[in-house]
Structure formats: C-alpha cells, structure tokens
Amino acid sequence: MLRHSAIRLATRSASLHGTAFNTPLKAVSFVFRNQKIGSRTLSTSQPSFSSSPAHSQDRDLPSLQINKTDSTITLAIPKGSKYYRPHQPTTSLHPIWLRDNCPCPACIHPSTRQKLHASSQVPLDITIISHRVLPEGLELTWSKGLDDVGDWEEPAKSQAGHKSLYSWDMVLGSYGGTPTEHRQRTRMNHESILWDEAMMKEKVLWLDYDEYLNTREGLHKGLKHLQEYGLFFLRGVPTKDQEVATVAERIGHLRHTFYGRTWDVKSVPNAKNIAYTNLNLGLHMDLLYMESPPGLQLLHSLENSVPGGTSIFMDSFKAVELLKQEHPEDYEILTKTPTTFHYRNADHHLHYNRPTIALDAMNDTLTVNYAPPFQGPVELPAEKMQGFYKALRRFAEYIERPSLQFRHTMRPGECMVFANRRVLHARTAFDPSKGNRHLKGCYVDLDMFKDKYRTTVQAKLDGEF
Amino acid sequence: MLRHSATLLSSAAARVSRNSLSPLFRNSSRLQSSSSTSTVLFQAARSLHVSAWSPCALPAEAQEQHKDLPTIQIAKDSASVTIRPPKGSKYYRSEQPTTTLNPIWLRDNCPCPLCIHPSTRQKLHASSQVPLDITVSSVQVYPEGLELTWSKGLEDVGDWEEPAKARPGHKSLYSWDMILGSYGGTPSEHRQQTRMNHDPVLWDEKRMQDNVLWLDYEEYMTTQEGLYKGLKQLQEYGLFFLRGVPTEDDQVATVAERIGHLRHTFYGRTWDVKSVPNAKNIAYTNLNLGLHMDLLYMEAPPGLQLLHSLENSVPGGTSIFMDSFRAVELLKQEHREDFEILTKTPTTFHYRNGEHHLHYNRPTIALDEMNDTLTVNYAPPFQGPVELPLEQTQGFYRALKRFAGYIERPDLQFQHTMRPGECMVFANRRVLHARTAFDPSKGNRHLKGCYVDLDMFKDKFRITMQAKVDGESKKGQ
C-alpha cells in the first residue's frame, strides 16, 4: 500500500516549541484567515539579498534570498528553528508555484477549499515586488495579476499588487524538506512492516469487535495495523448475514461489483468463481482484471464445520524485497512486463494488463499484482516470454515458501480484514460433505481506507481521543 | 478512453459469416457465429502428423486435401512454434504471413478442462508451474486447431490435483481462432478482437454539433439497440444525451444502472448539484465552474458521470463540454515538447477539509501502453501544490498553459443549457465539463448526479457489442 517513509510524526510533535508555531497540522491552512498580524516586519528592497533579522526575537525566523533573474526564493532556516534540518539547511521555491498556491480566500474558496483560478492563469514571468518575513509566515507582493480573469471574477485578481501570506509550516514544514518527509507529513505515508510467518505470529492483531466498532481507539488500532502489516482480525463479530458490511462501513462505503454488494464464499455447483468451490485455492489477489481492484477485502466466517479450508496469508511486499535483493534482474523484468488478468464468460468481459510488481514513483507506492487463477495469456513479443516466465517462477518461489506464510483456520464470528493489493490470500481444499463452510465477503476501495486512516491518525495527533 | 485500433469489426464480421470452424472453446472465438459449445475436442478424421524437428513435410495427396490448413514449424531448440496459414485461409495476413508462439506460453494457456476450470473459466495451475525447458514432443494439425503433446508435466503439482498434470504426455488443442485469430495478428488487431478497443472520434464544436446523440429515454431503457447506440456514442465521442427522463429524484440512478452499479463516494450514492451555503464543493455554489474532471484525487476516478436536470429556471448555468483528447492531439502536433512534459510530470490533486483527506499525483496526459489507453487528468479547482524539483517548475507551468490554451478555445467546446428531463452521460476521464455562473435568486437550478466506474462501462460495452456482432452474423447465415 503506502511505503517507506520513516515514521516521523512522533518526532515532529516532540520538536514543537514556541507557542507561535505550535499549531497542529490541521489548523495550518487556516492561518491565513487572519491575514495581517505582523507588527514586526522586515522589508527588504527588491531585488536583493538576505537581510538578517534585526531583533533577537526574530532569531528563529528564516532569512531570505531572491534570485534577480527568475525571482526564485531561497530561505535559510536558522539553527534554532524547529524547521531546521541539517541535511537540508535551505529551501528553494519557485515564484509561479508560490503565486499558484496562494492560500488566501480570494484564491482558495473558504468553505470548499478549492482553487479559484487555474494554474494556467499564472503569468510565466511573474515576479515578487516586495516581501515581508513575519512570525506567521512569508508575505509576498506580486508584480502582475492573473491572466484570463473572467468578467464574473474579482477584478483585483487581474491586477498587480496581490499579497500572499504563506505559513512557515507550509513553506518550511510541508514543502521544506525532502519529498519523503513531505509525503509523510501531508499524506501520513508510513512505512510498511514486511512480515514473515514468525513476525506475524508475534504481531498478529486480534481486535475485539465492540472495541473496533464503538471506540475510535479501536478503529485506529485496526487501521494502523492494516497500514503497517496489511492484515488484522476481528473476533466476536455476530454471525449475521450482512454483518461484514457493518465491519467494512466503519472504514468506508462498500465497493459494489458484479459479485454483489456482499458475496457468499461457499461451495456451489456451476460456480462462476473458483472460490465458490471446495478446491484448493492458491495464494492470489482478487479482481485484478478491473481498472481499480479494491484495496481492502473482508471475509467474515459465518459457519465452519468442515475439515480443511484453512486460510493462508502472505506478504507480497516481503517477496518483492527478497526478489530485489537476490535476483534484481528478475525484479526488473517484473516491474516492466505487463501481466494479463481477465474474467471472461457469457455475462462479463473484463481485462487488464498490469505489471506483477507495480512501482508508482509519483505516489511513492508499491502494489503487487498476482492472481494465477485469473491470469490471461500474456501479450508479449516472443523474445520476452522466456525471461518473463523465469522471473515469475522466481517470484512465485518466495510466495510459496511456508516460512513466509501465516495460517489460520477461521472460526465462526471471526473476520479477516486485509489489503488486497499487498497481502495474498489462499485456502486449502475442504470436504463439503462433512459439514458447511460459509464466509461472507465484501470489498472497500483503497481511497476509503486512506481517507479514513489519514483523518483518524490526524484526530489522534490532535488529541481528539 | 480506449484508443487507436482501427475498427476491424466490420471486416471480422464479414469473415465470421464464412463459418468454417466450429467453436470448440466457448471462450476463445468470440466472433464466431455458431453458439453451440462443444467440448468434444477431436473430430479429426484427417490428421497430419508432423515430425517435431523438421519443417512440415506432407505426403502429396495429404497436401492436396489439406491445402487450407496451416503448416507448422518447430524450432530446433524448441523455443518457438511457427504457424503459417495458407493464402486461402481466413487467417492469412499479407503483412504478417506467419505467427510465432512460445511453447511455455502455449502450455500455460492450454484451454482444456484440466487446465481451465469449465464453469468458472479460471486457470487451474500457476504460470510458475510450467517447466522452463518444456518441449513439444509431437504435433497434430486438425481442421479445428493445433494439437501439441508435451514432453514434461507441470511442477509442484499438489496432492489434491490430478496426478496426470505432473506427467509428460498432456495434450493441448488450440483453436485456429485463438492462435491465428486473436494471437496471430498485430497487437492492435489483438486488442480490437479481444477487447473491442475502438477508435475514439476526436471532436470540436462543429463535429459535435453535427454528431451529437440525443437518445430517447424509453428507447435507451427498454431496447438493446437503444443501449447499444448510447454505449457506442460514449465509446466514440465520450458524450451523449437522453431526453424524456422523468424528473423524479432518483431517476439518474436508473439511467446509470442500465450500464452498471453506481460508484458510491463520500458525496453520496447520488448527489445534488444546487447552490447551497457553506458548500463543500465548488459545484454546489452559483459560481462559474471552469472545464474540469471530477474526483481526480481518488486512486480510480470514475469513468462515467451522469447529470440529470430536475429543474432549471435560472438564467445562466449553461453546460460546456470539451474533448480533452482533441486538445492532446493538437498539443502533440503543435508543441511536442510540452506534450512530453505533461506525460511525465506528476500533477497533484487533492481534497482536504476537516472530514476528508484525499490526495493523488498523476500526469496531466497519462499514456498507458500496457492497456493501450489514453487518459487526461485536468481539474484546476482540485489541483494541489505540485511536488516538483525547482528546475522543472517553469517547464511544467508553460506546458500546462499551452494545454489549457486549447481547452479554453470556444471552437473546440460544445455548449448546451440543460432542460428538465434531459440527462447527460459522459466519460469523466476524457470529456471536460463546465458550467457558467447563474443567479440563484432568479429561480432554481437542480441537477442530480452519479458516477459509474469505467470497468462497468467497458464490461457492458464489450458484452453488448459482442451480442450485436453475434446477432448480425446469425442473420447473415
């Protein structure tokens, strides 16, 4: 799911000092409602170089340099400031970006928080005619107005002299550090913890249903565990038919597919999915033939009186890590080669090509796509076939390694919640003549999870629970 | 949405009527006319045994009878199987007279009931179980297809599985329609055959005025032909309109569900576009709303958007549409370097307020070569601060300005003021939408909206298209 940014939240809250800047992340964007607070202002003539703060109280304010040719701003952060980073003592920002992201109410609609101009309206040759370094932030005054301002808009937008005030938390905090720090701050991108059998046996989370459903702390525990390990379990979920929907809706809306809003995993004749049989079902992910396979899958055990039918889980991210370390050339092949997934019968025709290992550098995410039962014939030139099959075999070896798998036979009332784009799931064959096995399942989109995770983590940071 | 494959369906349909092969594999030959599904694999009275290690050598009289069957060549190292359809065959392509297939791929995709579960159509082994050094031990050429016998069994066969799978001698029969049809031509032909990938028709104001589809609600809801017209227009133009939709509150859901399930988001299962105080979305105001797409801050923005006019008694509030694919084409032709920048640079989209925090980086022009699709991502009100190194900033803003220059050109835009009972259906990842400001004190403006995922559309489009092709070829017999 989300990956590899160090968990910095704890250190950030520890480093808060000085009442002027002790604002929780959420409140930052509203700093500009009160625009002009500054009694101490440092104006520097334009274009010019850094001016040191005149007063000792301003020792923790940055000093500023504006490039004469392109108006790029460089901020040098004083060592005493909470924004100081030894590995990156200055932050550079582009004037077009700054104008484009002015946070004032004429630029960002106050209740919707949506921008009121397009990026294309910012003149490419805009410059800064004056600036002030204030305790609240950096104030810039612009040389030109926006282009193509409609007649329904504020005329002032097309005129020179607009003032923008950027909080230090924005320009030195969120946008001041490395991309990794930025993602962690702005998107709660926390590290996954790659697990094997031993680690999951030690760390597995069994959450009590009441705690999960009725307390924010319970929800937070589950979401955090999902984010880190990609899997957790609930116990004590009443074995009512639609209860899995209630579990899921604590996180977000259900993803309704042609399998239904919720669906039954039991052995049936003329099954339309291999899951609806008693056969062994190898480690895989669901719905990879869709443009956007669901991020979460939930399976709630309603009945289980058969021998067999054990659930198996595997952290595909661990397999990726091992493959990358031990067979980097096969790793490369799997990041670049389209694997085909499809679902074709008389009623449906879905098809999608995606790499087995999908690295999304733009969003700093890793996704794995592995589903042998739903794989279609791969669409590759003849010369690439051998290499692809060899790489896939190597990857599959890690997946099939028992020491990397976690096993559990679900009991009625238990519910598994797992990240469908990271944790592979499987079940052993069972004998339907010996009893009944019935799981109720549903899906939730990844966006729902991320949204809930971010807002819940933020609420906890803000001390709401 | 989907792009660039020449529309070969008409020629495929023409081929289909010459019914020379019976479909053995319910799945494989979707364009064949007969719907009988036979699992009898071997009709062959005439079989041609070809030795594995040499070019096909047939006795003279056999050659005469079988001049319409392909010839097979297996490379000495067994790394490829080359098939040559005869010139008279319906699979013959002058630009590509042979098809070469890899034996691992062939074994992996054996269509028999031991390898593909008959009712679920799902594979019963993993690709990783095919030995990398598997070879073809014998070949038979039948009218129905090519039969290969394998030198080795699969690996890691579980004790719950058929033991035969682990042993040599498995026979696989591949229909000609599969290996010479679907997998025999170019990748474009393949995609068109297997996924109904049809060319979009890029439009400007004039072309849309000439070609706009106004579909009657009754026809759309109650006839297969009506649904087909709408889906085809969506696929080609990315936009069509319905008239006569009863102005009842949830009617838009009914329109959408004709195509697929609704995409439920935090805006609701369906949602109301009207001017309200303390709006949580700029659409819920009376302000001008520039050309944009919805929900780009989500991992998978919905592919379709529907807006049904329930009331419109205000001046203004005109709807505007623009084909972003047309803007991409012009940008690529006239400012190639800016096109390149926009395909590579992440644009940031976000939705952040007290209750929600969604964020996604995606390029303005997203080319997905693996699926042969083009998607455009443009939504100024929902853009977040882009996360770029300083030196890329200027170039990005310049490229975006150029792109926006096309988007804002009136001669590329189609305008319509929605009347109650009308419903627009459009491709949210291709057609930009906007509305002019309106004066809410002069009356009411109320649209009801909902979303449907792209997968639902594609699924319905392919199935509906296939049904039409099957129906037409039945008629042709």
mmCIF file of C-alpha atoms in Angstrom, chain A residues 224-347:
data_model
loop_
_atom_site.group_PDB
_atom_site.id
_atom_site.type_symbol
_atom_site.label_atom_id
_atom_site.label_comp_id
_atom_site.label_asym_id
_atom_site.label_seq_id
_atom_site.Cartn_x
_atom_site.Cartn_y
_atom_site.Cartn_z
ATOM 1 C CA LYS A 224 -2.742 1.321 11.823
ATOM 2 C CA HIS A 225 -2.251 -2.405 11.713
ATOM 3 C CA LEU A 226 -3.657 -2.528 8.185
ATOM 4 C CA GLN A 227 -1.313 0.243 7.137
ATOM 5 C CA GLU A 228 1.733 -1.447 8.659
ATOM 6 C CA TYR A 229 1.059 -5.167 8.184
ATOM 7 C CA GLY A 230 -1.773 -5.241 5.677
ATOM 8 C CA LEU A 231 -3.851 -7.645 7.800
ATOM 9 C CA PHE A 232 -5.781 -7.843 11.041
ATOM 10 C CA PHE A 233 -8.543 -9.969 12.555
ATOM 11 C CA LEU A 234 -11.694 -9.245 14.465
ATOM 12 C CA ARG A 235 -13.277 -11.648 16.918
ATOM 13 C CA GLY A 236 -16.758 -11.635 18.283
ATOM 14 C CA VAL A 237 -18.473 -10.453 15.094
ATOM 15 C CA PRO A 238 -22.096 -11.677 15.316
ATOM 16 C CA THR A 239 -22.691 -14.341 12.689
ATOM 17 C CA LYS A 240 -25.451 -12.375 10.986
ATOM 18 C CA ASP A 241 -25.595 -12.442 7.223
ATOM 19 C CA GLN A 242 -24.751 -8.794 6.496
ATOM 20 C CA GLU A 243 -22.547 -8.090 9.493
ATOM 21 C CA VAL A 244 -19.462 -7.937 7.284
ATOM 22 C CA ALA A 245 -20.959 -4.812 5.689
ATOM 23 C CA THR A 246 -21.127 -3.169 9.098
ATOM 24 C CA VAL A 247 -17.496 -4.035 9.745
ATOM 25 C CA ALA A 248 -16.495 -2.585 6.377
ATOM 26 C CA GLU A 249 -18.603 0.549 6.640
ATOM 27 C CA ARG A 250 -16.718 1.536 9.757
ATOM 28 C CA ILE A 251 -13.951 2.258 7.253
ATOM 29 C CA GLY A 252 -15.796 3.288 4.093
ATOM 30 C CA HIS A 253 -18.509 2.538 1.578
ATOM 31 C CA LEU A 254 -18.652 -0.930 0.095
ATOM 32 C CA ARG A 255 -17.346 -1.472 -3.398
ATOM 33 C CA HIS A 256 -20.240 -2.932 -5.314
ATOM 34 C CA THR A 257 -19.135 -5.287 -8.113
ATOM 35 C CA PHE A 258 -20.926 -7.863 -10.197
ATOM 36 C CA TYR A 259 -20.222 -10.346 -7.412
ATOM 37 C CA GLY A 260 -22.658 -8.315 -5.348
ATOM 38 C CA ARG A 261 -22.535 -5.760 -2.583
ATOM 39 C CA THR A 262 -21.557 -8.627 -0.310
ATOM 40 C CA TRP A 263 -20.998 -12.178 -1.539
ATOM 41 C CA ASP A 264 -21.014 -15.745 -0.233
ATOM 42 C CA VAL A 265 -17.993 -17.978 -0.250
ATOM 43 C CA LYS A 266 -19.375 -21.476 -0.219
ATOM 44 C CA SER A 267 -19.040 -24.494 -2.412
ATOM 45 C CA VAL A 268 -21.761 -24.413 -5.093
ATOM 46 C CA PRO A 269 -22.333 -26.291 -8.345
ATOM 47 C CA ASN A 270 -21.584 -24.471 -11.648
ATOM 48 C CA ALA A 271 -19.560 -21.939 -9.749
ATOM 49 C CA LYS A 272 -18.699 -18.718 -11.570
ATOM 50 C CA ASN A 273 -15.595 -18.290 -9.462
ATOM 51 C CA ILE A 274 -13.086 -20.848 -8.288
ATOM 52 C CA ALA A 275 -13.602 -19.556 -4.752
ATOM 53 C CA TYR A 276 -17.141 -20.899 -4.835
ATOM 54 C CA THR A 277 -15.911 -24.490 -4.994
ATOM 55 C CA ASN A 278 -14.253 -26.796 -2.469
ATOM 56 C CA LEU A 279 -10.973 -26.799 -4.353
ATOM 57 C CA ASN A 280 -7.655 -25.635 -3.058
ATOM 58 C CA LEU A 281 -7.275 -22.013 -3.975
ATOM 59 C CA GLY A 282 -3.649 -20.872 -4.211
ATOM 60 C CA LEU A 283 -2.261 -17.556 -2.999
ATOM 61 C CA HIS A 284 -3.719 -14.729 -5.058
ATOM 62 C CA MET A 285 -5.397 -11.320 -5.027
ATOM 63 C CA ASP A 286 -8.929 -10.500 -6.129
ATOM 64 C CA LEU A 287 -10.281 -8.545 -9.055
ATOM 65 C CA LEU A 288 -7.019 -7.699 -10.806
ATOM 66 C CA TYR A 289 -8.902 -7.666 -14.111
ATOM 67 C CA MET A 290 -10.543 -4.414 -13.057
ATOM 68 C CA GLU A 291 -9.049 -0.985 -13.654
ATOM 69 C CA SER A 292 -9.072 -0.407 -9.938
ATOM 70 C CA PRO A 293 -9.045 -3.595 -7.875
ATOM 71 C CA PRO A 294 -10.375 -2.976 -4.368
ATOM 72 C CA GLY A 295 -7.793 -2.062 -1.775
ATOM 73 C CA LEU A 296 -9.419 -3.916 1.109
ATOM 74 C CA GLN A 297 -11.077 -7.275 1.345
ATOM 75 C CA LEU A 298 -13.071 -8.555 4.298
ATOM 76 C CA LEU A 299 -14.107 -12.149 4.926
ATOM 77 C CA HIS A 300 -16.364 -12.967 7.851
ATOM 78 C CA SER A 301 -16.758 -16.575 8.939
ATOM 79 C CA LEU A 302 -20.416 -17.473 9.452
ATOM 80 C CA GLU A 303 -20.026 -21.234 9.594
ATOM 81 C CA ASN A 304 -17.167 -23.651 9.526
ATOM 82 C CA SER A 305 -17.779 -27.268 10.362
ATOM 83 C CA VAL A 306 -15.609 -28.875 7.673
ATOM 84 C CA PRO A 307 -12.119 -30.287 7.882
ATOM 85 C CA GLY A 308 -9.644 -28.265 5.831
ATOM 86 C CA GLY A 309 -10.435 -24.868 4.397
ATOM 87 C CA THR A 310 -7.568 -23.223 6.269
ATOM 88 C CA SER A 311 -6.817 -19.631 5.322
ATOM 89 C CA ILE A 312 -3.283 -18.756 4.322
ATOM 90 C CA PHE A 313 -1.779 -15.256 4.003
ATOM 91 C CA MET A 314 1.480 -13.996 2.569
ATOM 92 C CA ASP A 315 3.075 -10.532 2.476
ATOM 93 C CA SER A 316 3.868 -9.985 -1.190
ATOM 94 C CA PHE A 317 5.977 -6.945 -0.275
ATOM 95 C CA LYS A 318 8.330 -9.327 1.524
ATOM 96 C CA ALA A 319 8.573 -11.426 -1.637
ATOM 97 C CA VAL A 320 9.364 -8.289 -3.638
ATOM 98 C CA GLU A 321 12.095 -7.320 -1.177
ATOM 99 C CA LEU A 322 13.690 -10.757 -1.375
ATOM 100 C CA LEU A 323 13.450 -10.891 -5.155
ATOM 101 C CA LYS A 324 15.038 -7.464 -5.460
ATOM 102 C CA GLN A 325 17.884 -8.473 -3.173
ATOM 103 C CA GLU A 326 18.519 -11.929 -4.583
ATOM 104 C CA HIS A 327 17.510 -11.658 -8.253
ATOM 105 C CA PRO A 328 17.489 -7.990 -9.240
ATOM 106 C CA GLU A 329 17.260 -8.710 -12.960
ATOM 107 C CA ASP A 330 14.089 -10.752 -12.439
ATOM 108 C CA TYR A 331 12.758 -7.993 -10.241
ATOM 109 C CA GLU A 332 13.331 -5.506 -13.075
ATOM 110 C CA ILE A 333 11.537 -7.716 -15.558
ATOM 111 C CA LEU A 334 8.504 -7.995 -13.315
ATOM 112 C CA THR A 335 8.299 -4.237 -12.866
ATOM 113 C CA LYS A 336 8.250 -3.652 -16.616
ATOM 114 C CA THR A 337 6.354 -6.552 -18.131
ATOM 115 C CA PRO A 338 2.584 -6.481 -18.478
ATOM 116 C CA THR A 339 0.850 -9.470 -16.931
ATOM 117 C CA THR A 340 -2.633 -10.097 -18.248
ATOM 118 C CA PHE A 341 -5.644 -10.615 -15.999
ATOM 119 C CA HIS A 342 -9.088 -11.336 -17.331
ATOM 120 C CA TYR A 343 -12.557 -12.553 -16.490
ATOM 121 C CA ARG A 344 -14.482 -13.800 -19.479
ATOM 122 C CA ASN A 345 -17.695 -15.704 -19.597
ATOM 123 C CA ALA A 346 -21.013 -15.175 -21.320
ATOM 124 C CA ASP A 347 -22.082 -12.384 -18.981
#
